[in-house]
GROMACS .gro file of C-alpha atoms in nm:
model
  442
    1MET     CA    1 -17.061  11.990  -8.389
    2ASN     CA    2 -16.757  11.829  -8.554
    3GLN     CA    3 -16.458  11.980  -8.732
    4GLU     CA    4 -16.623  11.995  -9.076
    5GLN     CA    5 -16.931  12.175  -8.940
    6LEU     CA    6 -16.713  12.419  -8.745
    7LYS     CA    7 -16.538  12.538  -9.062
    8ASN     CA    8 -16.849  12.735  -9.154
    9TYR     CA    9 -16.926  12.856  -8.802
   10ASN     CA   10 -16.910  13.231  -8.743
   11PHE     CA   11 -16.726  13.309  -8.420
   12GLU     CA   12 -16.736  13.688  -8.462
   13GLU     CA   13 -17.043  13.735  -8.244
   14ASP     CA   14 -16.906  13.523  -7.957
   15GLN     CA   15 -16.773  13.679  -7.640
   16LEU     CA   16 -16.487  13.428  -7.631
   17PRO     CA   17 -16.385  13.345  -7.990
   18PRO     CA   18 -16.103  13.095  -8.044
   19GLN     CA   19 -15.833  13.362  -8.081
   20PHE     CA   20 -15.922  13.494  -7.734
   21ILE     CA   21 -15.902  13.141  -7.593
   22MET     CA   22 -15.555  13.093  -7.745
   23GLU     CA   23 -15.442  13.421  -7.588
   24HIS     CA   24 -15.564  13.306  -7.247
   25LEU     CA   25 -15.384  12.973  -7.296
   26LYS     CA   26 -15.057  13.152  -7.379
   27SER     CA   27 -15.102  13.366  -7.068
   28HIS     CA   28 -15.165  13.049  -6.864
   29ASP     CA   29 -14.848  12.885  -6.999
   30ALA     CA   30 -14.640  13.194  -6.921
   31ARG     CA   31 -14.779  13.215  -6.566
   32MET     CA   32 -14.719  12.845  -6.502
   33SER     CA   33 -14.363  12.872  -6.637
   34GLN     CA   34 -14.293  13.141  -6.378
   35LEU     CA   35 -14.429  12.916  -6.102
   36GLN     CA   36 -14.231  12.607  -6.210
   37PRO     CA   37 -13.918  12.666  -5.997
   38GLU     CA   38 -14.128  12.755  -5.693
   39MET     CA   39 -14.353  12.450  -5.710
   40GLY     CA   40 -14.063  12.225  -5.804
   41LEU     CA   41 -13.873  12.330  -5.491
   42VAL     CA   42 -14.180  12.265  -5.274
   43LYS     CA   43 -14.218  11.915  -5.416
   44ALA     CA   44 -13.847  11.844  -5.373
   45ALA     CA   45 -13.866  11.950  -5.007
   46TYR     CA   46 -14.173  11.727  -4.962
   47LEU     CA   47 -13.985  11.429  -5.114
   48THR     CA   48 -13.665  11.500  -4.914
   49LYS     CA   49 -13.481  11.589  -5.234
   50PHE     CA   50 -13.419  11.954  -5.155
   51TRP     CA   51 -13.045  11.966  -5.226
   52ARG     CA   52 -13.069  11.739  -5.528
   53HIS     CA   53 -13.327  11.974  -5.675
   54ILE     CA   54 -13.108  12.277  -5.602
   55GLU     CA   55 -12.817  12.115  -5.786
   56GLY     CA   56 -13.032  11.965  -6.063
   57GLN     CA   57 -12.951  11.606  -5.965
   58GLU     CA   58 -13.295  11.468  -5.884
   59ARG     CA   59 -13.241  11.159  -6.097
   60THR     CA   60 -12.873  11.079  -6.024
   61GLY     CA   61 -12.826  10.769  -5.813
   62SER     CA   62 -12.476  10.864  -5.692
   63TYR     CA   63 -12.589  11.176  -5.509
   64HIS     CA   64 -12.600  11.027  -5.158
   65VAL     CA   65 -12.248  10.890  -5.197
   66SER     CA   66 -12.092  11.212  -5.325
   67ARG     CA   67 -12.263  11.472  -5.104
   68LEU     CA   68 -12.274  11.350  -4.746
   69ASP     CA   69 -12.241  11.704  -4.614
   70GLN     CA   70 -12.584  11.820  -4.733
   71ILE     CA   71 -12.841  11.746  -4.465
   72GLU     CA   72 -13.218  11.781  -4.493
   73VAL     CA   73 -13.468  11.820  -4.211
   74ASN     CA   74 -13.800  11.744  -4.373
   75ARG     CA   75 -14.069  11.951  -4.204
   76ILE     CA   76 -14.297  11.991  -4.508
   77LYS     CA   77 -14.418  11.630  -4.533
   78PRO     CA   78 -14.511  11.593  -4.162
   79ALA     CA   79 -14.694  11.928  -4.173
   80ILE     CA   80 -14.891  11.832  -4.486
   81SER     CA   81 -14.962  11.478  -4.362
   82GLY     CA   82 -15.074  11.603  -4.020
   83TYR     CA   83 -15.302  11.861  -4.177
   84LEU     CA   84 -15.455  11.603  -4.410
   85SER     CA   85 -15.517  11.363  -4.121
   86ALA     CA   86 -15.712  11.631  -3.936
   87LEU     CA   87 -15.885  11.766  -4.248
   88TYR     CA   88 -15.992  11.437  -4.404
   89PRO     CA   89 -16.238  11.235  -4.193
   90ARG     CA   90 -16.269  10.860  -4.185
   91LYS     CA   91 -16.591  10.889  -4.381
   92ILE     CA   92 -16.752  11.168  -4.583
   93ASP     CA   93 -17.129  11.201  -4.546
   94VAL     CA   94 -17.335  11.407  -4.786
   95ILE     CA   95 -17.674  11.528  -4.661
   96MET     CA   96 -17.941  11.601  -4.923
   97ALA     CA   97 -18.282  11.761  -4.890
   98PRO     CA   98 -18.578  11.809  -5.128
   99SER     CA   99 -18.532  12.088  -5.382
  100PRO     CA  100 -18.809  12.316  -5.511
  101TYR     CA  101 -18.650  12.305  -5.858
  102THR     CA  102 -18.633  11.930  -5.919
  103THR     CA  103 -18.818  11.609  -5.848
  104GLY     CA  104 -18.676  11.283  -5.724
  105ASP     CA  105 -18.601  11.080  -5.413
  106HIS     CA  106 -18.340  11.277  -5.220
  107LYS     CA  107 -18.286  10.989  -4.977
  108SER     CA  108 -18.190  10.753  -5.262
  109ALA     CA  109 -17.965  11.019  -5.413
  110GLU     CA  110 -17.797  11.072  -5.077
  111MET     CA  111 -17.734  10.701  -5.037
  112VAL     CA  112 -17.588  10.665  -5.388
  113VAL     CA  113 -17.360  10.970  -5.358
  114ASN     CA  114 -17.229  10.862  -5.017
  115ASP     CA  115 -17.164  10.511  -5.145
  116TRP     CA  116 -16.978  10.653  -5.448
  117LEU     CA  117 -16.768  10.899  -5.247
  118ASN     CA  118 -16.657  10.642  -4.991
  119THR     CA  119 -16.526  10.378  -5.229
  120PRO     CA  120 -16.150  10.324  -5.182
  121LYS     CA  121 -16.061  10.471  -5.524
  122MET     CA  122 -16.270  10.781  -5.468
  123ARG     CA  123 -16.128  10.838  -5.120
  124ASP     CA  124 -15.776  10.813  -5.263
  125ARG     CA  125 -15.864  11.067  -5.532
  126VAL     CA  126 -16.019  11.313  -5.289
  127LEU     CA  127 -15.716  11.273  -5.064
  128SER     CA  128 -15.482  11.328  -5.360
  129ALA     CA  129 -15.666  11.644  -5.463
  130SER     CA  130 -15.652  11.776  -5.105
  131ARG     CA  131 -15.280  11.700  -5.074
  132GLN     CA  132 -15.201  11.879  -5.400
  133ALA     CA  133 -15.414  12.178  -5.298
  134LEU     CA  134 -15.210  12.213  -4.978
  135LEU     CA  135 -14.874  12.149  -5.143
  136TYR     CA  136 -14.924  12.366  -5.452
  137LYS     CA  137 -15.153  12.658  -5.538
  138GLY     CA  138 -15.453  12.430  -5.576
  139SER     CA  139 -15.576  12.129  -5.769
  140GLY     CA  140 -15.876  12.029  -5.976
  141VAL     CA  141 -16.113  11.744  -6.053
  142LYS     CA  142 -16.307  11.646  -6.360
  143ILE     CA  143 -16.639  11.462  -6.342
  144GLY     CA  144 -16.769  11.251  -6.628
  145TYR     CA  145 -17.045  11.007  -6.715
  146ASP     CA  146 -16.990  10.685  -6.908
  147PRO     CA  147 -17.322  10.532  -7.021
  148ALA     CA  148 -17.143  10.206  -7.102
  149GLY     CA  149 -17.045  10.158  -6.739
  150GLU     CA  150 -17.231   9.959  -6.478
  151GLY     CA  151 -17.380  10.097  -6.159
  152LEU     CA  152 -17.168  10.353  -5.981
  153ASP     CA  153 -16.889  10.297  -6.235
  154ARG     CA  154 -17.084  10.508  -6.482
  155VAL     CA  155 -16.973  10.823  -6.303
  156TRP     CA  156 -16.598  10.879  -6.294
  157MET     CA  157 -16.370  11.143  -6.147
  158ARG     CA  158 -16.011  11.232  -6.225
  159VAL     CA  159 -15.775  11.458  -6.032
  160MET     CA  160 -15.562  11.710  -6.221
  161PRO     CA  161 -15.268  11.920  -6.096
  162PHE     CA  162 -15.297  12.295  -6.066
  163TRP     CA  163 -15.080  12.368  -6.372
  164GLU     CA  164 -15.329  12.188  -6.597
  165LEU     CA  165 -15.617  12.411  -6.485
  166VAL     CA  166 -15.691  12.700  -6.722
  167LEU     CA  167 -15.878  12.953  -6.507
  168ASP     CA  168 -16.022  13.299  -6.555
  169SER     CA  169 -15.796  13.412  -6.274
  170ASP     CA  170 -15.862  13.787  -6.304
  171VAL     CA  171 -16.222  13.776  -6.180
  172HIS     CA  172 -16.312  13.893  -5.829
  173ASP     CA  173 -16.595  13.640  -5.786
  174ILE     CA  174 -16.612  13.278  -5.896
  175ASP     CA  175 -16.959  13.325  -6.046
  176ASP     CA  176 -16.814  13.584  -6.285
  177ALA     CA  177 -16.565  13.338  -6.436
  178ARG     CA  178 -16.619  13.315  -6.811
  179PHE     CA  179 -16.440  12.984  -6.860
  180VAL     CA  180 -16.261  12.696  -6.691
  181GLY     CA  181 -16.050  12.447  -6.879
  182HIS     CA  182 -15.817  12.152  -6.859
  183VAL     CA  183 -15.506  12.133  -7.079
  184SER     CA  184 -15.325  11.799  -7.079
  185TYR     CA  185 -15.149  11.540  -7.292
  186ARG     CA  186 -15.363  11.268  -7.445
  187PRO     CA  187 -15.266  10.976  -7.670
  188LYS     CA  188 -15.262  11.100  -8.029
  189HIS     CA  189 -15.433  10.787  -8.159
  190ASP     CA  190 -15.730  10.832  -7.922
  191VAL     CA  191 -15.772  11.200  -8.014
  192ILE     CA  192 -15.767  11.124  -8.387
  193GLU     CA  193 -16.029  10.853  -8.351
  194GLU     CA  194 -16.256  11.047  -8.114
  195TYR     CA  195 -16.274  11.366  -8.322
  196GLY     CA  196 -16.225  11.225  -8.674
  197LEU     CA  197 -15.900  11.409  -8.747
  198ASP     CA  198 -15.649  11.352  -9.025
  199GLU     CA  199 -15.337  11.190  -8.884
  200ASP     CA  200 -15.113  11.385  -9.123
  201ASP     CA  201 -15.234  11.714  -8.970
  202ILE     CA  202 -15.143  11.623  -8.612
  203LYS     CA  203 -14.796  11.679  -8.471
  204GLY     CA  204 -14.732  11.423  -8.200
  205GLN     CA  205 -14.488  11.473  -7.915
  206SER     CA  206 -14.382  11.322  -7.586
  207ARG     CA  207 -14.551  11.411  -7.261
  208SER     CA  208 -14.389  11.682  -7.053
  209ASP     CA  209 -14.334  11.662  -6.679
  210TYR     CA  210 -14.414  12.012  -6.556
  211LEU     CA  211 -14.207  11.998  -6.236
  212GLU     CA  212 -13.917  11.788  -6.366
  213ASP     CA  213 -13.857  11.991  -6.682
  214LYS     CA  214 -13.856  12.318  -6.494
  215TYR     CA  215 -13.643  12.501  -6.747
  216GLU     CA  216 -13.817  12.383  -7.063
  217ASP     CA  217 -14.118  12.493  -7.263
  218LEU     CA  218 -14.451  12.357  -7.137
  219ARG     CA  219 -14.550  12.268  -7.493
  220GLY     CA  220 -14.301  11.982  -7.512
  221ARG     CA  221 -13.969  11.844  -7.399
  222SER     CA  222 -13.670  11.691  -7.573
  223LYS     CA  223 -13.732  11.344  -7.709
  224ASP     CA  224 -13.413  11.190  -7.573
  225LYS     CA  225 -13.568  11.182  -7.221
  226THR     CA  226 -13.852  10.947  -7.318
  227ALA     CA  227 -13.896  10.603  -7.465
  228THR     CA  228 -13.864  10.604  -7.844
  229SER     CA  229 -14.220  10.479  -7.888
  230ASP     CA  230 -14.355  10.783  -7.700
  231ASN     CA  231 -14.161  11.048  -7.892
  232ASP     CA  232 -14.467  11.144  -8.096
  233ALA     CA  233 -14.743  10.942  -7.928
  234PHE     CA  234 -14.916  11.229  -7.747
  235VAL     CA  235 -15.083  11.556  -7.832
  236ARG     CA  236 -15.173  11.853  -7.612
  237VAL     CA  237 -15.550  11.901  -7.582
  238LEU     CA  238 -15.749  12.185  -7.426
  239GLU     CA  239 -16.093  12.098  -7.293
  240LEU     CA  240 -16.271  12.425  -7.223
  241CYS     CA  241 -16.605  12.501  -7.058
  242ASN     CA  242 -16.721  12.828  -7.215
  243MET     CA  243 -16.974  12.972  -6.969
  244VAL     CA  244 -17.076  13.286  -7.162
  245ASP     CA  245 -17.132  13.174  -7.522
  246ASP     CA  246 -17.434  12.960  -7.609
  247PHE     CA  247 -17.457  12.655  -7.829
  248VAL     CA  248 -17.736  12.592  -8.082
  249ASP     CA  249 -17.776  12.230  -8.191
  250SER     CA  250 -17.859  12.126  -8.546
  251ASP     CA  251 -18.223  12.071  -8.445
  252GLY     CA  252 -18.248  12.428  -8.311
  253THR     CA  253 -18.215  12.341  -7.942
  254HIS     CA  254 -18.054  12.629  -7.752
  255TYR     CA  255 -17.807  12.549  -7.472
  256LYS     CA  256 -17.649  12.793  -7.229
  257GLY     CA  257 -17.272  12.763  -7.231
  258ARG     CA  258 -17.079  12.517  -7.441
  259LEU     CA  259 -16.795  12.266  -7.438
  260GLU     CA  260 -16.504  12.332  -7.675
  261ILE     CA  261 -16.214  12.098  -7.757
  262TYR     CA  262 -15.890  12.234  -7.902
  263VAL     CA  263 -15.609  12.012  -8.032
  264LEU     CA  264 -15.282  12.200  -7.999
  265GLY     CA  265 -15.080  11.998  -8.250
  266VAL     CA  266 -15.229  12.088  -8.587
  267ASP     CA  267 -14.991  12.181  -8.870
  268ASP     CA  268 -15.197  12.472  -9.001
  269GLU     CA  269 -15.186  12.765  -8.757
  270ALA     CA  270 -15.531  12.880  -8.870
  271ASP     CA  271 -15.678  12.540  -8.781
  272ALA     CA  272 -15.497  12.545  -8.446
  273ALA     CA  273 -15.717  12.837  -8.339
  274THR     CA  274 -16.039  12.649  -8.427
  275PRO     CA  275 -16.195  12.389  -8.197
  276VAL     CA  276 -16.221  12.036  -8.333
  277TYR     CA  277 -16.545  11.984  -8.140
  278MET     CA  278 -16.811  12.207  -7.994
  279GLY     CA  279 -17.124  12.098  -7.810
  280ALA     CA  280 -17.343  12.150  -7.506
  281LEU     CA  281 -17.196  12.137  -7.158
  282PRO     CA  282 -17.240  11.793  -7.003
  283LEU     CA  283 -17.383  11.929  -6.674
  284VAL     CA  284 -17.643  12.185  -6.564
  285ASP     CA  285 -17.759  12.286  -6.218
  286PRO     CA  286 -18.119  12.231  -6.098
  287LYS     CA  287 -18.217  12.576  -6.225
  288GLY     CA  288 -18.100  12.499  -6.577
  289ASN     CA  289 -17.787  12.713  -6.562
  290PRO     CA  290 -17.468  12.578  -6.720
  291MET     CA  291 -17.232  12.404  -6.480
  292ALA     CA  292 -16.872  12.314  -6.558
  293HIS     CA  293 -16.765  11.954  -6.509
  294ILE     CA  294 -16.414  12.081  -6.427
  295CYS     CA  295 -16.390  12.209  -6.070
  296PRO     CA  296 -16.087  12.375  -5.904
  297LEU     CA  297 -16.003  12.308  -5.540
  298ILE     CA  298 -15.832  12.612  -5.387
  299PHE     CA  299 -15.807  12.626  -5.008
  300GLU     CA  300 -15.648  12.969  -4.983
  301HIS     CA  301 -15.640  13.248  -5.240
  302GLU     CA  302 -15.535  13.607  -5.285
  303PRO     CA  303 -15.781  13.835  -5.101
  304GLU     CA  304 -15.938  13.986  -5.412
  305PHE     CA  305 -15.883  13.701  -5.662
  306PRO     CA  306 -16.054  13.372  -5.563
  307LEU     CA  307 -15.895  13.177  -5.851
  308ARG     CA  308 -15.536  13.275  -5.769
  309GLY     CA  309 -15.438  13.008  -5.521
  310LEU     CA  310 -15.199  13.028  -5.228
  311ALA     CA  311 -15.018  12.714  -5.116
  312TYR     CA  312 -15.012  12.614  -4.751
  313ALA     CA  313 -14.661  12.478  -4.804
  314ASP     CA  314 -14.534  12.817  -4.926
  315GLN     CA  315 -14.557  12.965  -4.576
  316LEU     CA  316 -14.336  12.684  -4.445
  317MET     CA  317 -14.068  12.696  -4.715
  318PRO     CA  318 -13.857  12.992  -4.584
  319GLN     CA  319 -13.797  12.817  -4.252
  320GLN     CA  320 -13.750  12.482  -4.430
  321GLN     CA  321 -13.475  12.628  -4.647
  322GLU     CA  322 -13.309  12.793  -4.348
  323LEU     CA  323 -13.312  12.470  -4.147
  324ASN     CA  324 -13.159  12.274  -4.434
  325ALA     CA  325 -12.884  12.534  -4.479
  326LEU     CA  326 -12.800  12.560  -4.109
  327ARG     CA  327 -12.804  12.183  -4.051
  328SER     CA  328 -12.575  12.134  -4.351
  329PHE     CA  329 -12.338  12.398  -4.213
  330THR     CA  330 -12.320  12.228  -3.872
  331SER     CA  331 -12.267  11.893  -4.045
  332ILE     CA  332 -11.969  12.034  -4.237
  333ALA     CA  333 -11.828  12.180  -3.915
  334ALA     CA  334 -11.866  11.845  -3.735
  335ARG     CA  335 -11.687  11.659  -4.015
  336ARG     CA  336 -11.396  11.902  -3.992
  337ASP     CA  337 -11.358  11.821  -3.622
  338ALA     CA  338 -11.077  11.566  -3.682
  339ARG     CA  339 -10.776  11.495  -3.459
  340ILE     CA  340 -10.480  11.710  -3.570
  341TYR     CA  341 -10.145  11.728  -3.387
  342LEU     CA  342  -9.832  11.944  -3.390
  343ALA     CA  343  -9.506  11.755  -3.333
  344ARG     CA  344  -9.149  11.878  -3.279
  345LYS     CA  345  -8.939  11.790  -3.580
  346GLY     CA  346  -8.699  11.504  -3.514
  347ALA     CA  347  -8.855  11.402  -3.183
  348LEU     CA  348  -9.040  11.103  -3.337
  349ASP     CA  349  -8.925  10.862  -3.604
  350ALA     CA  350  -9.144  10.717  -3.884
  351ASP     CA  351  -9.255  10.416  -3.677
  352ALA     CA  352  -9.358  10.641  -3.389
  353PHE     CA  353  -9.568  10.853  -3.626
  354SER     CA  354  -9.743  10.542  -3.757
  355ASP     CA  355  -9.820  10.427  -3.404
  356LEU     CA  356  -9.958  10.772  -3.320
  357ARG     CA  357 -10.193  10.763  -3.619
  358SER     CA  358 -10.319  10.415  -3.528
  359GLY     CA  359 -10.459  10.541  -3.197
  360GLU     CA  360 -10.430  10.207  -3.018
  361ASP     CA  361 -10.535  10.196  -2.654
  362GLY     CA  362 -10.242  10.166  -2.413
  363LEU     CA  363  -9.984  10.241  -2.682
  364ILE     CA  364  -9.640  10.365  -2.565
  365ILE     CA  365  -9.440  10.584  -2.802
  366GLU     CA  366  -9.069  10.634  -2.739
  367VAL     CA  367  -8.903  10.972  -2.793
  368ASP     CA  368  -8.557  11.002  -2.944
  369GLU     CA  369  -8.278  10.979  -2.687
  370GLN     CA  370  -8.126  11.307  -2.800
  371PHE     CA  371  -8.445  11.499  -2.716
  372ALA     CA  372  -8.383  11.706  -2.404
  373GLY     CA  373  -8.701  11.909  -2.388
  374ASN     CA  374  -9.025  11.859  -2.200
  375LEU     CA  375  -9.228  11.558  -2.314
  376ARG     CA  376  -9.541  11.773  -2.315
  377ASP     CA  377  -9.389  11.973  -2.602
  378VAL     CA  378  -9.332  11.673  -2.827
  379VAL     CA  379  -9.690  11.637  -2.958
  380ILE     CA  380  -9.955  11.902  -2.906
  381PRO     CA  381 -10.320  11.846  -3.017
  382LEU     CA  382 -10.485  12.133  -3.203
  383GLN     CA  383 -10.808  12.249  -3.043
  384HIS     CA  384 -11.100  12.314  -3.281
  385GLY     CA  385 -11.330  12.602  -3.210
  386PRO     CA  386 -11.682  12.495  -3.113
  387ILE     CA  387 -11.979  12.564  -3.340
  388SER     CA  388 -12.092  12.918  -3.283
  389SER     CA  389 -12.388  12.953  -3.050
  390ASN     CA  390 -12.534  13.198  -3.301
  391ILE     CA  391 -12.588  12.913  -3.548
  392LEU     CA  392 -12.758  12.697  -3.286
  393ASN     CA  393 -12.976  12.991  -3.182
  394ALA     CA  394 -13.068  13.057  -3.545
  395MET     CA  395 -13.174  12.695  -3.583
  396GLN     CA  396 -13.393  12.719  -3.273
  397MET     CA  397 -13.550  13.038  -3.404
  398ALA     CA  398 -13.621  12.873  -3.738
  399GLU     CA  399 -13.781  12.576  -3.562
  400GLY     CA  400 -13.993  12.814  -3.352
  401ASP     CA  401 -14.101  13.013  -3.658
  402LEU     CA  402 -14.190  12.692  -3.837
  403GLU     CA  403 -14.408  12.573  -3.550
  404LYS     CA  404 -14.593  12.906  -3.552
  405GLN     CA  405 -14.657  12.876  -3.928
  406VAL     CA  406 -14.816  12.533  -3.892
  407THR     CA  407 -15.193  12.576  -3.865
  408LEU     CA  408 -15.233  12.268  -3.646
  409SER     CA  409 -15.251  12.326  -3.273
  410PRO     CA  410 -15.000  12.146  -3.047
  411ALA     CA  411 -15.281  11.930  -2.907
  412ALA     CA  412 -15.379  11.822  -3.260
  413LEU     CA  413 -15.017  11.716  -3.316
  414GLY     CA  414 -15.016  11.519  -2.991
  415MET     CA  415 -14.784  11.760  -2.809
  416VAL     CA  416 -14.821  11.816  -2.435
  417THR     CA  417 -14.788  12.181  -2.332
  418LYS     CA  418 -14.813  12.372  -2.004
  419ALA     CA  419 -15.080  12.609  -2.135
  420THR     CA  420 -15.392  12.683  -1.938
  421ALA     CA  421 -15.718  12.507  -2.020
  422GLU     CA  422 -15.869  12.827  -2.160
  423GLU     CA  423 -15.568  12.885  -2.386
  424VAL     CA  424 -15.591  12.528  -2.514
  425ARG     CA  425 -15.962  12.573  -2.589
  426ALA     CA  426 -15.895  12.899  -2.776
  427VAL     CA  427 -15.626  12.739  -2.990
  428GLU     CA  428 -15.848  12.438  -3.058
  429ARG     CA  429 -16.135  12.665  -3.168
  430HIS     CA  430 -15.900  12.843  -3.407
  431THR     CA  431 -15.777  12.512  -3.549
  432GLU     CA  432 -16.130  12.377  -3.592
  433SER     CA  433 -16.230  12.699  -3.767
  434GLU     CA  434 -15.945  12.660  -4.017
  435PHE     CA  435 -16.032  12.294  -4.075
  436GLY     CA  436 -16.398  12.387  -4.118
  437ARG     CA  437 -16.317  12.643  -4.386
  438HIS     CA  438 -16.095  12.407  -4.579
  439ALA     CA  439 -16.335  12.114  -4.539
  440GLU     CA  440 -16.610  12.332  -4.684
  441GLN     CA  441 -16.393  12.413  -4.983
  442ARG     CA  442 -16.316  12.044  -5.032
   0.00000   0.00000   0.00000
């Protein structure tokens, strides 16, 4: 159903009319804006750009030269990488069995799916989705079918970050979710051609980097940050799987659920709340129920809300921040530990002072003949106080807390401990249980 046909469509009887969808999208944007600083800091710590992110200098090349006193101890990346290594096997095997609801050769289907999943591109995408789900609140994938493709290339998958997922996050069970969507920037020219839109009605803009532009509106960013050709080359598009409203085709065929496309760059505000396309969902399950082709990957979630993700990296960030702060403090203290002397006035002339500063080995400095005091009183070095043991103890406590927050067992990290065999087995069973849960989600 195209844009012209939708002008006469009556949305009043729908459970999720377009105005409700726009309200949910505004709520999504507001929630993601609140999470921007938090996720941006996590990414900066992962990329060893913690202090640059704090000072808003992620893109300045002179940072390392000007701020040598800010030290980072990157614990986030090793923790994420180690977890991924244990979570992601060398090969994923899917096991299929005959279904009472469908016909077909399950052995052939199993072979095709395993071959598709274990191609290098697909493994990279699954790994990328898993990494983002551990680093942020979750991630998502979109599955599609291209009839013009050849062989396994007909089926494609794309990974999307968590902030592009529009979820019905207030439900207490995933099966009760009324919708799932993907909001992203697409080339304006492609959108106009695909949905037959009038170019004069579309407001183009540049793409926005959610984590980089942490203090700007999600709906766009200033044009001076992008290439001139991209200033109006993109448009924000919402692809929504409506799971509760049905779609009736022009020939009378009734479909459960429907796919709706919204272009969020139309001049007329009334048109902005109307989808430019509406049709049947591209996928159904073996029982004929609608199935979204957009799937979120959330490893951990709030106890009563399965679509409100919790990031694995969030539990490591407090200790990561403390380590960075304490290490920077000790670095400043070490740089202040310079040689400083007190000298009696008149005991040394200008040449003697220059020789003292040079610090040559075996150097002899003569004292003025008129000096009658003790030579030990001529030049006295100032003693610097050592770094407080409290700071070193705090660093050790932070390291210990960080190790306890990491889900991996010491044996999984390759560490040798003096624990008993039974204790090692108990820890390993706990680790395998955590991996099993997350592998099942993946």
